[in-house]
């Protein structure tokens, strides 16, 4: 696992967008998995700027990490609507270049399995962007999710519903209890997994992810098993890392030609 400590969220966004740009230049039809929440927004802003500057993303494909169950189709806070608004439209892509699970499906369990298969049929995810919950969740894999889990329905913890209530008029009652999320085993199949964490409220989760034991209690710690996982953190989110100086030194000494 590579840990990169950046000065602020914008620098993290720029670093990750640059890695995506390199990937797309090498593989124009790359499948890029996107996360929702506030944290990845600087990545999408930086990537949109690169497109305005001439980066060709016309063949890029986008896939969703997770989705709320039961929000009506077109609800502005469904992750489908969010990804279209924050990623697909700003990059000038069509909705046909985008796949995600249908949170309104009558048979949610079957929909989750079908989405897991759709990712494989699409050739697998080349680059998966992740945020992290304050409880260490990735996607919506809450603590004690199986580290081998596949895409499936999950029930959100109260903490996650409280954290996400800000997207629902600060009303926890409007936050769905159930979600479809790529499983941890599914996420680990992406060729490159990049987690961005910013802000002091993520410091404990980051420390447990990077320096704690591999544990289902901290789902993001599963990234320790991935051969190409990158954790990008700002100074505030890095505050709990015992090896911060080592991470800074190794990144500073990295050859300039080598991307994350
Ligand atoms: C939700 C999403 C996660 C995201 C998390 C953190 O739970 N399912 O993918 O990482 O929120 O969101 P934020 O970046 O806003 O803190």
XYZ file of C-alpha atoms and ligand atoms in Angstrom:
276
model
C 0.000 0.000 0.000
C 1.344 3.415 -0.906
C 0.500 6.347 1.366
C 0.741 9.842 -0.070
C 0.351 12.809 2.270
C -0.714 15.926 0.383
C -1.066 19.478 1.712
C -4.801 19.729 1.116
C -7.833 18.235 -0.608
C -7.221 20.114 -3.861
C -3.714 18.647 -4.120
C -5.154 15.179 -3.535
C -7.722 15.757 -6.256
C -5.062 16.911 -8.692
C -2.787 13.948 -7.948
C -5.559 11.409 -8.473
C -6.960 13.152 -11.557
C -3.457 13.108 -13.043
C -3.240 9.348 -12.478
C -6.610 8.887 -14.182
C -5.447 11.055 -17.084
C -2.354 8.865 -17.488
C -4.515 5.748 -17.441
C -6.928 7.132 -20.029
C -4.065 8.151 -22.287
C -2.759 4.580 -22.088
C -6.195 2.933 -22.197
C -8.822 5.245 -23.721
C -11.789 3.022 -22.829
C -10.745 2.521 -19.189
C -13.492 1.628 -16.730
C -13.272 4.100 -13.854
C -15.181 3.363 -10.657
C -16.356 6.494 -8.901
C -17.326 7.139 -5.312
C -19.824 9.620 -3.968
C -19.711 11.792 -0.851
C -17.913 15.104 -0.477
C -14.343 13.823 -0.524
C -13.926 12.877 -4.211
C -15.270 16.202 -5.538
C -11.773 17.744 -5.948
C -10.864 14.748 -8.136
C -13.812 15.391 -10.436
C -13.078 19.130 -10.537
C -9.439 18.486 -11.483
C -10.396 15.877 -14.075
C -12.972 18.190 -15.644
C -10.272 20.866 -15.927
C -8.013 18.380 -17.706
C -10.799 17.630 -20.181
C -11.248 21.357 -20.788
C -7.493 21.443 -21.370
C -7.681 18.770 -24.081
C -7.695 15.382 -22.327
C -9.799 13.035 -24.455
C -12.188 11.031 -22.272
C -14.785 10.318 -24.930
C -14.311 6.545 -24.661
C -14.004 6.377 -20.866
C -16.561 4.275 -19.031
C -17.798 5.075 -15.534
C -19.246 2.713 -12.934
C -20.872 3.217 -9.605
C -19.620 1.882 -6.287
C -22.907 1.742 -4.441
C -26.511 2.933 -4.403
C -29.332 3.612 -1.996
C -32.241 1.203 -2.130
C -35.729 2.577 -2.478
C -35.188 6.196 -3.476
C -37.515 6.994 -6.356
C -35.926 7.015 -9.824
C -34.404 10.423 -10.493
C -34.180 11.361 -6.789
C -31.399 13.988 -6.658
C -29.570 12.141 -3.859
C -29.637 8.728 -5.492
C -26.044 7.869 -6.323
C -27.009 7.445 -9.966
C -28.236 11.062 -10.095
C -25.207 12.188 -8.107
C -22.684 10.490 -10.398
C -24.423 11.802 -13.515
C -24.390 15.323 -12.052
C -20.860 15.266 -10.623
C -18.977 13.108 -13.119
C -20.795 12.020 -16.279
C -22.113 15.432 -17.324
C -19.044 17.534 -16.407
C -16.819 15.152 -18.380
C -19.160 15.383 -21.362
C -19.941 11.654 -21.327
C -23.219 10.070 -22.288
C -25.358 8.092 -19.858
C -24.616 5.073 -22.061
C -21.008 5.141 -20.861
C -22.150 4.646 -17.294
C -23.237 1.565 -15.352
C -24.604 1.225 -11.858
C -26.998 -0.899 -9.832
C -30.697 -0.021 -9.919
C -31.790 0.851 -6.397
C -35.425 0.758 -7.467
C -35.283 -2.869 -8.699
C -38.101 -5.103 -7.462
C -35.619 -7.894 -6.744
C -32.739 -6.102 -5.049
C -30.749 -9.262 -4.333
C -30.839 -10.291 -8.007
C -29.953 -6.743 -9.079
C -26.869 -6.798 -6.864
C -25.663 -10.090 -8.329
C -26.371 -8.846 -11.851
C -24.309 -5.714 -11.201
C -21.398 -7.763 -9.908
C -21.527 -9.771 -13.141
C -21.875 -6.613 -15.254
C -18.619 -5.272 -13.835
C -16.817 -8.467 -14.785
C -18.405 -8.505 -18.241
C -17.245 -4.918 -18.744
C -13.698 -6.211 -18.300
C -13.288 -5.278 -14.668
C -12.640 -1.922 -13.070
C -9.330 -0.333 -14.053
C -9.249 2.429 -11.455
C -11.499 2.522 -8.405
C -11.843 5.774 -6.488
C -12.813 5.326 -2.841
C -13.662 7.586 0.060
C -13.872 6.295 3.607
C -16.601 6.485 6.220
C -15.811 7.660 9.726
C -16.280 4.036 10.811
C -13.804 2.794 8.182
C -16.369 1.682 5.614
C -15.641 1.639 1.884
C -18.519 1.801 -0.539
C -21.254 0.933 1.912
C -19.444 -2.058 3.410
C -20.074 -1.361 7.050
C -17.916 -2.795 9.875
C -17.878 -6.600 9.970
C -18.653 -6.925 6.273
C -16.969 -10.031 4.950
C -13.609 -9.218 3.437
C -14.599 -11.604 0.610
C -18.062 -10.072 0.092
C -19.584 -9.577 -3.331
C -22.037 -6.904 -4.437
C -25.122 -7.229 -2.243
C -27.683 -5.456 -0.112
C -26.494 -3.984 3.184
C -28.122 -2.199 6.099
C -26.539 1.124 7.069
C -25.346 1.832 10.590
C -26.926 4.732 12.440
C -23.551 6.513 12.280
C -23.499 6.395 8.476
C -27.110 7.565 8.273
C -26.240 10.452 10.609
C -23.138 11.270 8.523
C -25.166 11.262 5.297
C -28.206 13.141 6.641
C -26.606 16.373 5.409
C -27.552 15.314 1.880
C -31.167 14.814 3.009
C -32.025 18.183 4.565
C -30.295 17.076 7.812
C -33.197 14.708 8.354
C -31.985 11.188 9.223
C -35.484 9.830 8.608
C -35.037 10.541 4.892
C -31.786 8.540 4.693
C -32.538 5.031 3.440
C -31.699 2.098 5.690
C -30.664 -0.164 2.825
C -28.149 0.045 0.017
C -26.567 -2.012 -2.737
C -22.787 -1.889 -2.522
C -19.934 -3.483 -4.382
C -18.564 -6.040 -1.939
C -15.087 -5.824 -0.504
C -14.064 -8.804 -2.629
C -15.507 -7.013 -5.667
C -13.636 -3.782 -4.886
C -10.380 -5.696 -4.456
C -10.695 -6.931 -8.060
C -10.160 -3.416 -9.419
C -6.701 -3.129 -10.949
C -5.805 0.017 -9.027
C -7.668 1.172 -5.932
C -7.180 4.764 -4.778
C -8.668 5.963 -1.512
C -8.819 9.690 -0.774
C -9.424 10.860 2.804
C -9.429 14.467 3.940
C -10.176 16.201 7.213
C -9.559 15.465 10.868
C -12.738 13.415 11.241
C -11.156 10.719 9.035
C -7.848 10.516 10.944
C -8.830 7.574 13.179
C -10.281 5.581 10.276
C -7.175 6.253 8.153
C -4.800 5.156 10.933
C -6.782 1.955 11.476
C -6.878 1.287 7.728
C -3.193 1.799 7.093
C -1.479 0.808 10.327
C -4.047 -1.315 12.123
C -4.587 -5.040 11.758
C -6.425 -6.452 8.764
C -9.907 -6.669 10.200
C -13.512 -6.830 9.078
C -14.135 -4.302 11.839
C -12.344 -1.761 9.637
C -13.462 -2.645 6.106
C -10.947 -0.324 4.438
C -8.111 -2.327 6.026
C -8.846 -4.896 3.295
C -6.833 -2.618 0.994
C -3.765 -4.052 2.745
C -4.434 -7.169 0.649
C -4.444 -5.315 -2.672
C -1.299 -5.366 -4.824
C -1.863 -1.809 -6.072
C -3.632 0.301 -3.465
C -2.914 3.984 -2.920
C -4.140 5.987 0.067
C -4.019 9.747 -0.459
C -4.556 11.826 2.680
C -4.316 15.479 3.598
C -2.380 16.557 6.688
C -5.477 16.508 8.902
C -6.459 12.972 7.898
C -2.820 11.857 8.317
C -2.683 13.091 11.921
C -2.987 9.602 13.444
C -0.312 7.923 11.290
C 2.712 6.784 13.301
C 4.760 6.315 10.134
C 3.861 9.677 8.573
C 7.495 10.763 8.267
C 8.393 7.508 6.549
C 5.503 7.913 4.102
C 6.599 11.483 3.356
C 10.200 10.436 2.788
C 9.376 7.522 0.502
C 7.036 9.622 -1.622
C 9.568 12.475 -1.839
C 12.192 9.994 -3.043
C 9.918 8.455 -5.682
C 11.195 8.731 -9.255
C 9.403 11.541 -11.082
C 8.422 9.207 -13.943
C 6.552 6.861 -11.598
C 2.859 7.599 -11.084
C 0.889 6.580 -8.017
C -20.837 7.226 1.783
C -20.374 6.529 0.519
C -18.894 6.222 0.584
C -18.120 7.468 1.003
C -18.596 7.905 2.367
C -17.817 9.087 2.906
O -21.039 6.345 2.822
N -21.091 5.328 0.292
O -18.451 5.774 -0.687
O -16.746 7.179 1.037
O -19.957 8.266 2.226
O -18.358 10.286 2.425
P -17.638 11.674 2.554
O -16.544 11.663 1.552
O -18.682 12.689 2.237
O -17.131 11.787 3.940
